[in-house]
Every structure is written in C-alpha cells, then in structure tokens.
Short mmCIF file of C-alpha atoms and ligand atoms in Angstrom, two decimals:
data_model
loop_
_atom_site.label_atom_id
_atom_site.label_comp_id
_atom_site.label_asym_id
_atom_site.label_seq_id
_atom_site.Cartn_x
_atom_site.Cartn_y
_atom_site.Cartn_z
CA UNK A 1 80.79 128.32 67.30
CA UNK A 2 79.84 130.18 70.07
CA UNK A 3 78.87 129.38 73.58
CA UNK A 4 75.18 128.58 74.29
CA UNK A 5 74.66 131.12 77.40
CA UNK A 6 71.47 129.04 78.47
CA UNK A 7 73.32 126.52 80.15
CA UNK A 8 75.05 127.50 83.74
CA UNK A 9 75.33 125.15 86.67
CA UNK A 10 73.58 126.27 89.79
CA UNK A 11 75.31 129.59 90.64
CA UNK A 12 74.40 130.63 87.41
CA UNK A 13 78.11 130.50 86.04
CA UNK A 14 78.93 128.53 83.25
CA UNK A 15 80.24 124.92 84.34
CA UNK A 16 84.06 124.59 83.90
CA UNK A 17 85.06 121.65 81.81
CA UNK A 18 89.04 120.51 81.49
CA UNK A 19 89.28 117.84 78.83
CA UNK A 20 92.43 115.90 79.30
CA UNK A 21 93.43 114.52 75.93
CA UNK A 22 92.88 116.48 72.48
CA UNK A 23 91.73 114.02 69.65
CA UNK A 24 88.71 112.82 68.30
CA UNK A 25 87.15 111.74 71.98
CA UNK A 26 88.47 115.03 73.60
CA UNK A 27 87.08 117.39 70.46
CA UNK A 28 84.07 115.80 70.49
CA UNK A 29 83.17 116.04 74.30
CA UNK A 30 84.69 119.55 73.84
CA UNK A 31 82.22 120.77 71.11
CA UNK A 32 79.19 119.40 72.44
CA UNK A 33 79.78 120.82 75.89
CA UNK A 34 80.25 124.64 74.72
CA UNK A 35 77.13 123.53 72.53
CA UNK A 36 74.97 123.69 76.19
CA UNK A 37 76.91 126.55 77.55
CA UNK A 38 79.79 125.09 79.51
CA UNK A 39 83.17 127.23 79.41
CA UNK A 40 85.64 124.07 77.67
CA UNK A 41 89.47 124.32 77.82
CA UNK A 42 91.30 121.18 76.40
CA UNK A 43 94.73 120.16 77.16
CA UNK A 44 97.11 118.27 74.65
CA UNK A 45 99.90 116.80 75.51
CA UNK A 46 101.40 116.62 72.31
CA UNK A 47 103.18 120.00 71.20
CA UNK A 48 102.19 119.84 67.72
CA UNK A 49 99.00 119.51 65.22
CA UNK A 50 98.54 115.53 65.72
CA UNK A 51 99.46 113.47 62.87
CA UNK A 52 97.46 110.21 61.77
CA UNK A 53 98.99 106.50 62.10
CA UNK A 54 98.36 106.73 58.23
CA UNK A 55 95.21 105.25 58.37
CA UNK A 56 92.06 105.24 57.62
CA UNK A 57 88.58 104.95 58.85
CA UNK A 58 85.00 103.77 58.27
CA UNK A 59 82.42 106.75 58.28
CA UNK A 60 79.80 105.35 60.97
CA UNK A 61 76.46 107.45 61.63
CA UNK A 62 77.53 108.75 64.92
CA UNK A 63 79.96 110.66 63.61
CA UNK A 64 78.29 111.47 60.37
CA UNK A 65 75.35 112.67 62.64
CA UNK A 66 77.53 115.10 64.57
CA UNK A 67 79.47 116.53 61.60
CA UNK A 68 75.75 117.52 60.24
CA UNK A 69 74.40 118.70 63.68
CA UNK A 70 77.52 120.55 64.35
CA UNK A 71 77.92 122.61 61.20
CA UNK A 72 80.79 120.44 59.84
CA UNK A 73 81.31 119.55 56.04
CA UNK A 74 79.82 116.33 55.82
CA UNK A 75 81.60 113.65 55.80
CA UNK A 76 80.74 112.82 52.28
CA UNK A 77 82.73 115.77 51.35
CA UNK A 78 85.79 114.60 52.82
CA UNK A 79 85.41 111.15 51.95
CA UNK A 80 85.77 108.66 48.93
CA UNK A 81 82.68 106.66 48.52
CA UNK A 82 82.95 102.49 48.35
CA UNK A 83 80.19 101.22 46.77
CA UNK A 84 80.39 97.35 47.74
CA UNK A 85 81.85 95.47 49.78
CA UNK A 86 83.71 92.12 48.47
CA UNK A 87 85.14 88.75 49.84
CA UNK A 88 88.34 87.21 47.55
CA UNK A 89 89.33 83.72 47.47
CA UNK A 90 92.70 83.10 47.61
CA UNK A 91 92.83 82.90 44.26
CA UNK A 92 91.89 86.40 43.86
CA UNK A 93 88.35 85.51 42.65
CA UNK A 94 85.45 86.94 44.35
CA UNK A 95 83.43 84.77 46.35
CA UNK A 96 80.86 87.47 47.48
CA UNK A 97 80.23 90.40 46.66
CA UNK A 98 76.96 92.80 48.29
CA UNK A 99 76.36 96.81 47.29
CA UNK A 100 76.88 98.17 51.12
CA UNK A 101 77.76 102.22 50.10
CA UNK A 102 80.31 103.48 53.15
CA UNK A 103 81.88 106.45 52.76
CA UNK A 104 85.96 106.10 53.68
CA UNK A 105 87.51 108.99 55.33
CA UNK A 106 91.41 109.71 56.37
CA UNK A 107 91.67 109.87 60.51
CA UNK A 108 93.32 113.13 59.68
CA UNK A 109 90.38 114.47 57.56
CA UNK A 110 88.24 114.03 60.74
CA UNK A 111 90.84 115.42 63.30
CA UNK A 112 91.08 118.41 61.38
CA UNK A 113 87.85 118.75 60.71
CA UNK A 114 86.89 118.44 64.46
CA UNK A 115 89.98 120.34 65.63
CA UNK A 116 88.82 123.26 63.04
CA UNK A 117 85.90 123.73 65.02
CA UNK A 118 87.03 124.24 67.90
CA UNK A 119 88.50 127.81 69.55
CA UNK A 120 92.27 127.62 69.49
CA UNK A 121 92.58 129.84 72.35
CA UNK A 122 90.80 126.84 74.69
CA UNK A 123 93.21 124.29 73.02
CA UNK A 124 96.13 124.46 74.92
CA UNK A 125 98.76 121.77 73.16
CA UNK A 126 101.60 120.55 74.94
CA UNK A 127 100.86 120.70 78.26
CA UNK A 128 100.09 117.82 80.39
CA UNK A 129 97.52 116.87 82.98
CA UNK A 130 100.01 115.17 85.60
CA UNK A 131 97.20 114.66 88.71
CA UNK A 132 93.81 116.01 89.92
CA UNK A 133 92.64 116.07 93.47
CA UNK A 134 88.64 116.61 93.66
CA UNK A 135 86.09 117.74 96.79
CA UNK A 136 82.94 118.06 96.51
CA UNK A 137 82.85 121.26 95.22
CA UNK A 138 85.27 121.39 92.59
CA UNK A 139 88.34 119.52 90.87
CA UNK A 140 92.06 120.57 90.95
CA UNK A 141 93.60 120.09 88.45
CA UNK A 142 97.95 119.19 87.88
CA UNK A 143 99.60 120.34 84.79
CA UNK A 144 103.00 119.56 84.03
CA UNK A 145 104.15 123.06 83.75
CA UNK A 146 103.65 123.35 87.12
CA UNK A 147 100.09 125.32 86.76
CA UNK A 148 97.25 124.10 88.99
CA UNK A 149 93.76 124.88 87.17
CA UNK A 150 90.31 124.60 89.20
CA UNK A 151 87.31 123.31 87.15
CA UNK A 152 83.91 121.58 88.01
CA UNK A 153 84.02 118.68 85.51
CA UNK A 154 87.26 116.91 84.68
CA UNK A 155 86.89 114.55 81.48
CA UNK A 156 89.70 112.01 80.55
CA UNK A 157 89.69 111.60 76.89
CA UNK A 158 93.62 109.98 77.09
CA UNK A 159 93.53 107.10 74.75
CA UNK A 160 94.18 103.34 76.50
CA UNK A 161 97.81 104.52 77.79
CA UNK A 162 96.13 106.93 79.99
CA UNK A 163 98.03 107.58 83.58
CA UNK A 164 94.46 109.23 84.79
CA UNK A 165 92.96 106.02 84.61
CA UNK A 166 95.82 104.54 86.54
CA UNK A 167 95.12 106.51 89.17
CA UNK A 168 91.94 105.77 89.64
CA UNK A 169 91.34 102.17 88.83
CA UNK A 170 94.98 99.98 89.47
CA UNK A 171 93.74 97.02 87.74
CA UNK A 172 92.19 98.46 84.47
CA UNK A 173 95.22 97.67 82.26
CA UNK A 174 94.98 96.92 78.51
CA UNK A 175 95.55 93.57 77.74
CA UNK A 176 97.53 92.41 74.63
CA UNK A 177 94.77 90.40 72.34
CA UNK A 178 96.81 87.80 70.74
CA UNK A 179 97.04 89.26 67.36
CA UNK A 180 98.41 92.13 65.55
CA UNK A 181 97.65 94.44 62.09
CA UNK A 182 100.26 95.31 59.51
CA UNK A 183 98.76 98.61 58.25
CA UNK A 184 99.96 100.39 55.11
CA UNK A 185 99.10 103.35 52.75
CA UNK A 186 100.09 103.96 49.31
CA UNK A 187 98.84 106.54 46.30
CA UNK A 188 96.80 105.01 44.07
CA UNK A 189 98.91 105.67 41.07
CA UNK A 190 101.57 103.31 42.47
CA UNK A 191 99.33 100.09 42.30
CA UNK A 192 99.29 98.76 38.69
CA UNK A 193 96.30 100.41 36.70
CA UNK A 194 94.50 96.85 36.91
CA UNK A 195 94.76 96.44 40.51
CA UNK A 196 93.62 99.93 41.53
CA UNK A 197 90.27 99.74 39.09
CA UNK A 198 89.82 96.26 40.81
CA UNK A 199 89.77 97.91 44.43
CA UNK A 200 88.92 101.04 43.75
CA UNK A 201 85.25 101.26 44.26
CA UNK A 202 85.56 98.49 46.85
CA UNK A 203 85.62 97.48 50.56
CA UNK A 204 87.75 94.61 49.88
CA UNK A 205 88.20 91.42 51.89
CA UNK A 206 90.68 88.33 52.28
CA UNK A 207 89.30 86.11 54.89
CA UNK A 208 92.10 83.17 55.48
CA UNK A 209 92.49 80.58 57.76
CA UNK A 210 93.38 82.81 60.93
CA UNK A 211 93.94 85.60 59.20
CA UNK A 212 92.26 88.57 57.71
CA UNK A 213 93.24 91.34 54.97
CA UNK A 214 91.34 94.35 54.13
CA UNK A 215 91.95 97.30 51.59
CA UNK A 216 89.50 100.70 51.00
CA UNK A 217 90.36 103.59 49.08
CA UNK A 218 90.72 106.88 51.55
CA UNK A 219 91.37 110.83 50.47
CA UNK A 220 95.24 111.33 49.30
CA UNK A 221 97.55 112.94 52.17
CA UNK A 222 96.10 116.30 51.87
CA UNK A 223 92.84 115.44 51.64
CA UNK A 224 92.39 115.03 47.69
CA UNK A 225 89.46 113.48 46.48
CA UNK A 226 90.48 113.41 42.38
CA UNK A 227 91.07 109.84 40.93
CA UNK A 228 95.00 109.12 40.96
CA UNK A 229 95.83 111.43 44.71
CA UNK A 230 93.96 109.09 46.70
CA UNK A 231 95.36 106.82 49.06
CA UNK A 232 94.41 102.67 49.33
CA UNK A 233 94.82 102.01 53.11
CA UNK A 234 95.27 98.17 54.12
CA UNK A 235 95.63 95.83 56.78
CA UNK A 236 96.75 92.41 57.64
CA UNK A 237 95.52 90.75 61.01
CA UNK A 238 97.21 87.56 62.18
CA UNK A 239 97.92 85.86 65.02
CA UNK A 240 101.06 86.38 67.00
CA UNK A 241 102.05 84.81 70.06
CA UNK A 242 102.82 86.81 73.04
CA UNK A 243 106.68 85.42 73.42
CA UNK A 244 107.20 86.74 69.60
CA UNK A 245 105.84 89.69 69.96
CA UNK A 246 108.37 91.62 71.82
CA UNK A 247 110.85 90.56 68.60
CA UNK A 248 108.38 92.06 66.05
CA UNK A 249 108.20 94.58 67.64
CA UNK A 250 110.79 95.86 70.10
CA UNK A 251 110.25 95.61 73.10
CA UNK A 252 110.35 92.95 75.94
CA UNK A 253 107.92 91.10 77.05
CA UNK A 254 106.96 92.91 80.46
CA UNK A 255 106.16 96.06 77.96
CA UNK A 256 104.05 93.91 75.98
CA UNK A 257 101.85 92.35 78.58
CA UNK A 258 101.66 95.50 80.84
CA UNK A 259 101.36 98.32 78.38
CA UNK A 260 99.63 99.74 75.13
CA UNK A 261 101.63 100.03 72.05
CA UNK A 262 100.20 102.01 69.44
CA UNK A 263 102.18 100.54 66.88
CA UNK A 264 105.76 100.38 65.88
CA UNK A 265 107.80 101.06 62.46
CA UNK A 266 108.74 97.32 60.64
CA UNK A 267 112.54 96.03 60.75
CA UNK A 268 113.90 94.80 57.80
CA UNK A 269 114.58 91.43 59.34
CA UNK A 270 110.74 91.12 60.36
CA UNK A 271 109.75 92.56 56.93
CA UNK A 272 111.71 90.10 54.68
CA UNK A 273 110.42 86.91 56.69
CA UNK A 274 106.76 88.57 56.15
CA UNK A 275 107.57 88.99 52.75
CA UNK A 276 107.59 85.34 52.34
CA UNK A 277 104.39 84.66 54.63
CA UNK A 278 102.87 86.80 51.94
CA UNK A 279 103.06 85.01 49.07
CA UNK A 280 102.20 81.78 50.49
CA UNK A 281 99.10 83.10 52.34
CA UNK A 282 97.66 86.30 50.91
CA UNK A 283 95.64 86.77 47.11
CA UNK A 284 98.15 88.15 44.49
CA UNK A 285 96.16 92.04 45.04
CA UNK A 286 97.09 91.53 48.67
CA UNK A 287 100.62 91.38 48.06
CA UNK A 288 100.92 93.59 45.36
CA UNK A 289 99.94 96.43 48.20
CA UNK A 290 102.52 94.97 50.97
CA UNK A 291 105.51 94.74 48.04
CA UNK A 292 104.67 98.04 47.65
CA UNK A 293 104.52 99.91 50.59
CA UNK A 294 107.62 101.17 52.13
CA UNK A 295 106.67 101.56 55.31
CA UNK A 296 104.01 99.57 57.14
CA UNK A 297 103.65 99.63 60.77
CA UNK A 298 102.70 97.05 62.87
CA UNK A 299 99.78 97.55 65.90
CA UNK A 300 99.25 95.11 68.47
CA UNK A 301 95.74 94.48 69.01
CA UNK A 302 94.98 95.24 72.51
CA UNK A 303 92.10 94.98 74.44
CA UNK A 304 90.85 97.16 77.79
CA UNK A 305 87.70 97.69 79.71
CA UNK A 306 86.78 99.37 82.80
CA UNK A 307 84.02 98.79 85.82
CA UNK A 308 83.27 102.41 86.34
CA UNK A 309 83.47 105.04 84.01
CA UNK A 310 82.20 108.28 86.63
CA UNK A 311 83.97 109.18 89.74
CA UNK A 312 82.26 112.11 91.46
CA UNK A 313 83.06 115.03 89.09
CA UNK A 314 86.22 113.11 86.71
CA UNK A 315 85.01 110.68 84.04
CA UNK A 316 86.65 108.51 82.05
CA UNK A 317 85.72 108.57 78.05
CA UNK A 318 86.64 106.95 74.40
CA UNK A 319 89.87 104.80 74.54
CA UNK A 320 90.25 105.82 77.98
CA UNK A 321 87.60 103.37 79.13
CA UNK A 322 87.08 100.94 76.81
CA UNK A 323 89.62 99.91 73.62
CA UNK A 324 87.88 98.06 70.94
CA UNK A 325 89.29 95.37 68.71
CA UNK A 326 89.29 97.33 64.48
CA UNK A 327 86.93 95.27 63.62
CA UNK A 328 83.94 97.00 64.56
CA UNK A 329 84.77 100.28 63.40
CA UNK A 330 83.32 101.38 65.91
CA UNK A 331 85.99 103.35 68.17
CA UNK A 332 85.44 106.70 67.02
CA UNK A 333 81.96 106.68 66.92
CA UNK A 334 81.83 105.37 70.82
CA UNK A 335 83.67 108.26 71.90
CA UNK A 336 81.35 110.69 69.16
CA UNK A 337 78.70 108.98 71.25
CA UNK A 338 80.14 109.14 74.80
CA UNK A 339 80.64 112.92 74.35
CA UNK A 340 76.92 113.72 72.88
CA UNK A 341 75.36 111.87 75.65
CA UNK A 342 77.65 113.19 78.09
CA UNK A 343 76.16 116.83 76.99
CA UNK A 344 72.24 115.43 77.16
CA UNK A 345 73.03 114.08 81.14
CA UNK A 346 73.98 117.27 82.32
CA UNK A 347 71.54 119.21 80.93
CA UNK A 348 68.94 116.62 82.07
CA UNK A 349 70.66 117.02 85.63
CA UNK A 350 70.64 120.94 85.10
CA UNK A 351 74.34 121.50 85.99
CA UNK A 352 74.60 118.92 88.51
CA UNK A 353 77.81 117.07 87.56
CA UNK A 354 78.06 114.30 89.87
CA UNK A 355 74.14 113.12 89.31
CA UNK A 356 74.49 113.70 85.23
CA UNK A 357 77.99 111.64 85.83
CA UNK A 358 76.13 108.62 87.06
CA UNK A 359 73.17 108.84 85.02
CA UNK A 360 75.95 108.64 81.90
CA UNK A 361 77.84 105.73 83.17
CA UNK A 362 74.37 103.77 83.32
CA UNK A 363 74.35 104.02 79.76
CA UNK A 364 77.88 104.28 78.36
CA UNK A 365 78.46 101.56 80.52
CA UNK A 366 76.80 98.53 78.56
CA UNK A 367 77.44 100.41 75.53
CA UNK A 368 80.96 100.04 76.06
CA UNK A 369 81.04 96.59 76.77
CA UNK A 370 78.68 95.71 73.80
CA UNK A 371 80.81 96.85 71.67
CA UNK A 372 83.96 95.67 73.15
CA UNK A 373 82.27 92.07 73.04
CA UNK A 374 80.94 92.44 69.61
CA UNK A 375 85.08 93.12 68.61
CA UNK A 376 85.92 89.66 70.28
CA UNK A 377 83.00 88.07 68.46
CA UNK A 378 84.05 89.38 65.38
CA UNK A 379 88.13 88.31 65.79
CA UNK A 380 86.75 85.18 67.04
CA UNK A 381 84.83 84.01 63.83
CA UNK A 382 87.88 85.23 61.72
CA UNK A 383 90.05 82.61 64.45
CA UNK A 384 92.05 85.56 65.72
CA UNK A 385 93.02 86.43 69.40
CA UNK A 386 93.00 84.24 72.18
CA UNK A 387 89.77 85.58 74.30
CA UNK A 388 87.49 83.26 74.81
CA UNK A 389 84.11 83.46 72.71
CA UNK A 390 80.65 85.58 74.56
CA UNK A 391 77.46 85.58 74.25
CA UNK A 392 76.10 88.76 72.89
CA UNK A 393 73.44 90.75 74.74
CA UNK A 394 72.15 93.97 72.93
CA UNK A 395 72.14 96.96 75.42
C1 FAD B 401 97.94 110.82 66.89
C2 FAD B 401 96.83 109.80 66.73
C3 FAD B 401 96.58 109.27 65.48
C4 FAD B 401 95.56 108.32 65.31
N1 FAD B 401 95.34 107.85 64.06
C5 FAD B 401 94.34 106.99 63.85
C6 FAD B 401 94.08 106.54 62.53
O1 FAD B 401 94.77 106.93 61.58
N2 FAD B 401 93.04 105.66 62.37
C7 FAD B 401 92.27 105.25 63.42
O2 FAD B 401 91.33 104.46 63.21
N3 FAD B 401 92.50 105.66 64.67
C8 FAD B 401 93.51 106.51 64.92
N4 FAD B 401 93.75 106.95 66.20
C9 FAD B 401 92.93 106.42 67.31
C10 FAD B 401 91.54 107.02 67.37
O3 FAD B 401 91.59 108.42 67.44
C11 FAD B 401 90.83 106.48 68.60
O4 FAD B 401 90.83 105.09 68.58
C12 FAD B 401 89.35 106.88 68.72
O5 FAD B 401 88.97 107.84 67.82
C13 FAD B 401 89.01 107.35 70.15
O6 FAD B 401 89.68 108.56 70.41
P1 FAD B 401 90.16 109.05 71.83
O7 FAD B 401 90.14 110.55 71.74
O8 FAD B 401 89.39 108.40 72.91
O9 FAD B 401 91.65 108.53 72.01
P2 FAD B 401 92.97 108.92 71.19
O10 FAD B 401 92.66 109.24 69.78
O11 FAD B 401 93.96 107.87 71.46
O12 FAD B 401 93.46 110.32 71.85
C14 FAD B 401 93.93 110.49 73.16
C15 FAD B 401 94.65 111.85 73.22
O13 FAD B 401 95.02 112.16 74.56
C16 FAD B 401 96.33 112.69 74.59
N5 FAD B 401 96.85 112.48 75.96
C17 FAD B 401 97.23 111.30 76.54
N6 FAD B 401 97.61 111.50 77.81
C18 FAD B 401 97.44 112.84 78.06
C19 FAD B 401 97.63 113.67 79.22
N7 FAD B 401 98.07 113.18 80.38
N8 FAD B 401 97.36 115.00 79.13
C20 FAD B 401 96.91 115.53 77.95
N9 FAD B 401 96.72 114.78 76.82
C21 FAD B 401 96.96 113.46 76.88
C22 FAD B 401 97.04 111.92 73.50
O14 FAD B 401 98.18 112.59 73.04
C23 FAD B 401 95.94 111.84 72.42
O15 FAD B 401 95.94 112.97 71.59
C24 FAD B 401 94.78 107.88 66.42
C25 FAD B 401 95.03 108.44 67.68
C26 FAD B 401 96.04 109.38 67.85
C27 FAD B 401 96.30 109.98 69.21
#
C-alpha cells in the first residue's frame, strides 16, 4: 500500500509518525496513518516475527471492517465459522442454545495478516523506545541502541506493561482483577470424534458457580481451515485470591499487585491439584480438553485504565491505555478503533497534531472506559473478580 500524498501537515511535508509497539494496536494505527499520507516507522521491541499466546479470538466488526477497507483477505477467509452459540449444564446437557454466526480467527492469523501489510523497511524489530522528550515543535525520540529519532507524532501502542505510560502518568498501574484463565489449544483430531462433532460448530459455554469455561474451534497452527488441522482453543476463568496467586504462578506477591503478567507456563504441582478441581467442577467435554492439553498457560486477569490518553504530540493507544477483562472480546477491536479514529482527527485538524490529539481523547476516552466497565459487568454476573459492580452508561 502506498502512501496517500494528499495528506502533509502544515509545511507541506508529510507528518512523521513513530509507533512504539508493533502488534495489532501498533499495525493498525500504522496502516491507517500512511492511508492519509503520514510517513509511519514502527518500532518492535521484540527481535523476532511475534508469536501468539496460542489463542484465539472473536472476529468483531471493527476489525472485520478494516480488513475489507484496507485490502486484507477477509476475515472469513482466515477464519472457521461457529454457527451457535451454547450454554451446558454441568451435566453436559445443553441448557440454551441461540444461532449467533461469529467467525473465530487465530491471534496469529490477524498479526500476520496486519503485519503483511505493512512495509518491512518501516518495521524496525528489536529495537526499543527507551524515552522521548517533546517541544512544541516536534518529539525526540530514545531508542535503546543508542539512536535518537525526531518525529511529529509519537504513538504508544506498548501493551499494559508499557514503561511510556510510566512516564507519563505514575499512578496508571494495572491492577490484578481477582481471577485468572487457564487457556489451552489442541488439534481437533486429538479430542474423541464425539466430542469434537459436539463443539465443533459451536461457541460453547460452562457457566458455574464462580466460574466460567469456554471452547471455539480456531484455524490449525498454520492457518488450516480443512476439518481435522484445526485447533479448539479453551479457557477456564476462576477466582484466585491475590495471596495464591504468586504460587500459581511464580512470582511474589509485590510482582503480582504492581505489575502485568501476561501469563505463565503451568507447574506440575499446580496442574495435578487442578486436575482434581476439574472433575468435580467442570462438564465431562470440559475436561476431556484440559486432560488433554499438554500445556496450558495460566493469565491473570488484570485490569488498567488511564485519565488522559493525549499529551501534546505522544498518545497513548490499545492496551496501553485501557486493558479489558476477555470477556468482551473487545480488545482488539478498541485498538482497530483507536487507530481509525486516530487517522479521521488529524485529517479533520489538517495536520495539526496536538488539536487532532485532543479532539481523539474526547472520544476514545469514554469509549475506553465503556468498555472497560462493560468487562467488570460481565465478570461480575459470572461472580468473578473482586471490583465492585457499575452502572453502565452508553458513550
Ligand atoms: C506476542 C503477543 C501475542 C498475543 N497473543 C494474543 C492471543 O493469542 N489472543 C489474544 O486475544 N490476544 C493476544 N495478544 C494481546 C492482543 O494483541 C491485545 O490485547 C490487543 O490486540 C491490543 O493490542 P496492542 O497492540 O494494544 O497491545 P499488545 O498486543 O500487547 O502489543 C504491544 C506491543 O508493544 C511491544 N512493546 C512493548 N514495549 C515496547 C517498547 N518500549 N518499544 C517497542 N515495542 C514495545 C510489545 O512487544 C508488543 O508487541 C497478544 C499480544 C502479544 C504482544
């Protein structure tokens, strides 16, 4: 894709745009800036081609919209299609059942995707942004090479762990939400013939007393769509005190409480005692799946928001600025968003990055925070986490 030319700030040069952070928040802002003409170089601090948790993810029509707008193979291409969605007993009977068609897509299928479109020569992997200094002219820009760079918008696409962040708001820390997932993913020809044909076509659900499991069918490793390569991708959510955590899952408490863990591989200890757990408190399907995955991991559930998302010419986007609980689904297409609306304010503003910057927050803002609350709703009514119940106000 090539640069739009018809979009320049006002010296008639093309606005400079460093995106710290190179996944689906960073890509995204990335692709719809060059869309309006801005010159985009990303920096990734990880060295190599970024590899998925394993997991999967809902297709939501943010992102669905942008793969279309952009030129991208829809999503329908790289997905598996789940025709209905349906609630077990713990019996294993179904106690609802409703035809909602969602397409089911690997995280990798859309990184790749994404990361496809985008120039490799302006993706600059493993290299750092260390610390940015900004005037009112321009932002400089610290890598950990060494290199300074000079650009005119500075985006911070760093996931919830972010040190940019730190910097410039000392109290916007994630918070650890009381509750944890054990994801897994295993090939579909593992799971006993009757099992897979019972989830196969299905967004399945096990809602238990403080507890929640889910299973969907996503494309196999590589992204193979043909019946018997594919992948089933579940999770367990349950509660877990904040004094056990650092046992589950390695590290001490202080860790816990004052930083984000993505998630962490399963001890053998931990898995045998959840083996048991398992049988008492999960439908017979469930368990089949956690016997026989190898290796689940095991994500703390955390929770983050910030005040301010604009600070004269740096913003703060996707996890960076606001971390939303799984249940929404929604954390890839708030940073799909973020990015697209990003592009439509500085247009509006005609180059002028510190008015299109505040015009954004206005919106991404409550956005944000709807979603964030609608996440604690949600864990809420299933009797996970420990936040205390809002009201919901639509933005
Ligand atoms: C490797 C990886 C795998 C993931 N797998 C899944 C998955 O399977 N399913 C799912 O639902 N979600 C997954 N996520 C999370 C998901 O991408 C996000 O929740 C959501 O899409 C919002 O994306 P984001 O770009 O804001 O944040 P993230 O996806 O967290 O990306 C932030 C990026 O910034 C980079 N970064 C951090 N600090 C710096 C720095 N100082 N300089 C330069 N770069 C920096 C990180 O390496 C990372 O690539 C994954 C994230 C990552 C990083």
């Amino acid at each position: 894709m090539s640069d739009n030319q018809g979009f320049a700030d006002r010296n008639s040069q093309p606005l400079r745009v460093i995106i710290s952070g190179g996944s689906m928040g960073g890509l995204c802002a990335g692709l719809a800036l060059r869309r309006i003409g801005c010159h985009v170089r990303i920096f990734e601090q990880l060295p190599d081609v970024l590899q998925s948790w394993g997991a999967g993810s809902v297709v939501q029509l943010e992102m669905d919209r942008f793969f279309f707008e952009y030129g991208i193979p829809a999503t329908e291409a790289v997905g598996v299609l789940s025709e209905k969605q349906q609630f077990l007993s713990i019996d294993g009977s179904i106690i609802w059942e409703e035809a909602t068609p969602q397409v089911m897509i690997s995280w990798d299928m859309l990184y790749h995707q994404l990361r496809k479109s985008f120039p490799n020569e302006l993706y600059h992997q493993g290299n750092k942004i260390v610390g940015f200094e900004q005037n009112d002219n321009c932002v400089k820009v610290r890598l950990e090479d060494g290199q300074e760079e000079e650009c005119d918008l500075l985006i911070e696409a760093e996931s919830a762990s972010s040190a940019i962040r730190q910097q410039l708001l000392l109290d916007a820390v994630p918070q650890y939400a009381g509750y944890v997932a054990w994801r897994g993913t295993i090939d579909e020809s593992v799971l006993v013939p009757e099992v897979a044909e019972f989830l196969a076509h299905n967004f399945t659900f096990y809602n238990g007393p403080n507890m929640q499991a889910i299973c969907y069918l996503v494309p196999g490793s590589n992204g193979e769509l043909e019946v018997g390569k594919r992948r089933f991708n579940w999770l367990w959510y349950f509660n877990v005190p904040v004094e056990e955590l650092p046992e589950l899952i390695g590290n001490d408490r202080e860790v816990v409480q004052k930083f984000y863990l993505p998630q962490a591989e399963v001890t053998e200890k931990v898995m045998h005692q959840r083996h048991v757990e398992a049988k008492k408190f999960l439908p017979a399907v469930f368990q089949h799946l956690f016997e026989l995955t190898e290796k689940p991991l095991i994500q703390p559930i955390y929770d983050l928001s910030v005040p301010r998302m604009a600070f004269g010419r740096v913003c703060l986007m996707g996890d960076a600025a606001f971390l939303i609980r799984p249940h929404t689904d929604a954390g890839t297409s708030k940073a799909v968003t973020n990015a697209i609306e990003l592009a439509q304010e500085l247009q509006e503003a005609r180059g002028n990055v510190v008015e299109a910057l505040k015009s954004w927050e206005m919106t991404q803002l409550p956005l944000g925070n709807y979603v964030r609350v609608l996440g604690v709703t949600l864990s809420n009514r299933l009797g996970l986490s420990n936040s205390p119940s809002f009201v919901l106000h639509h933005p």
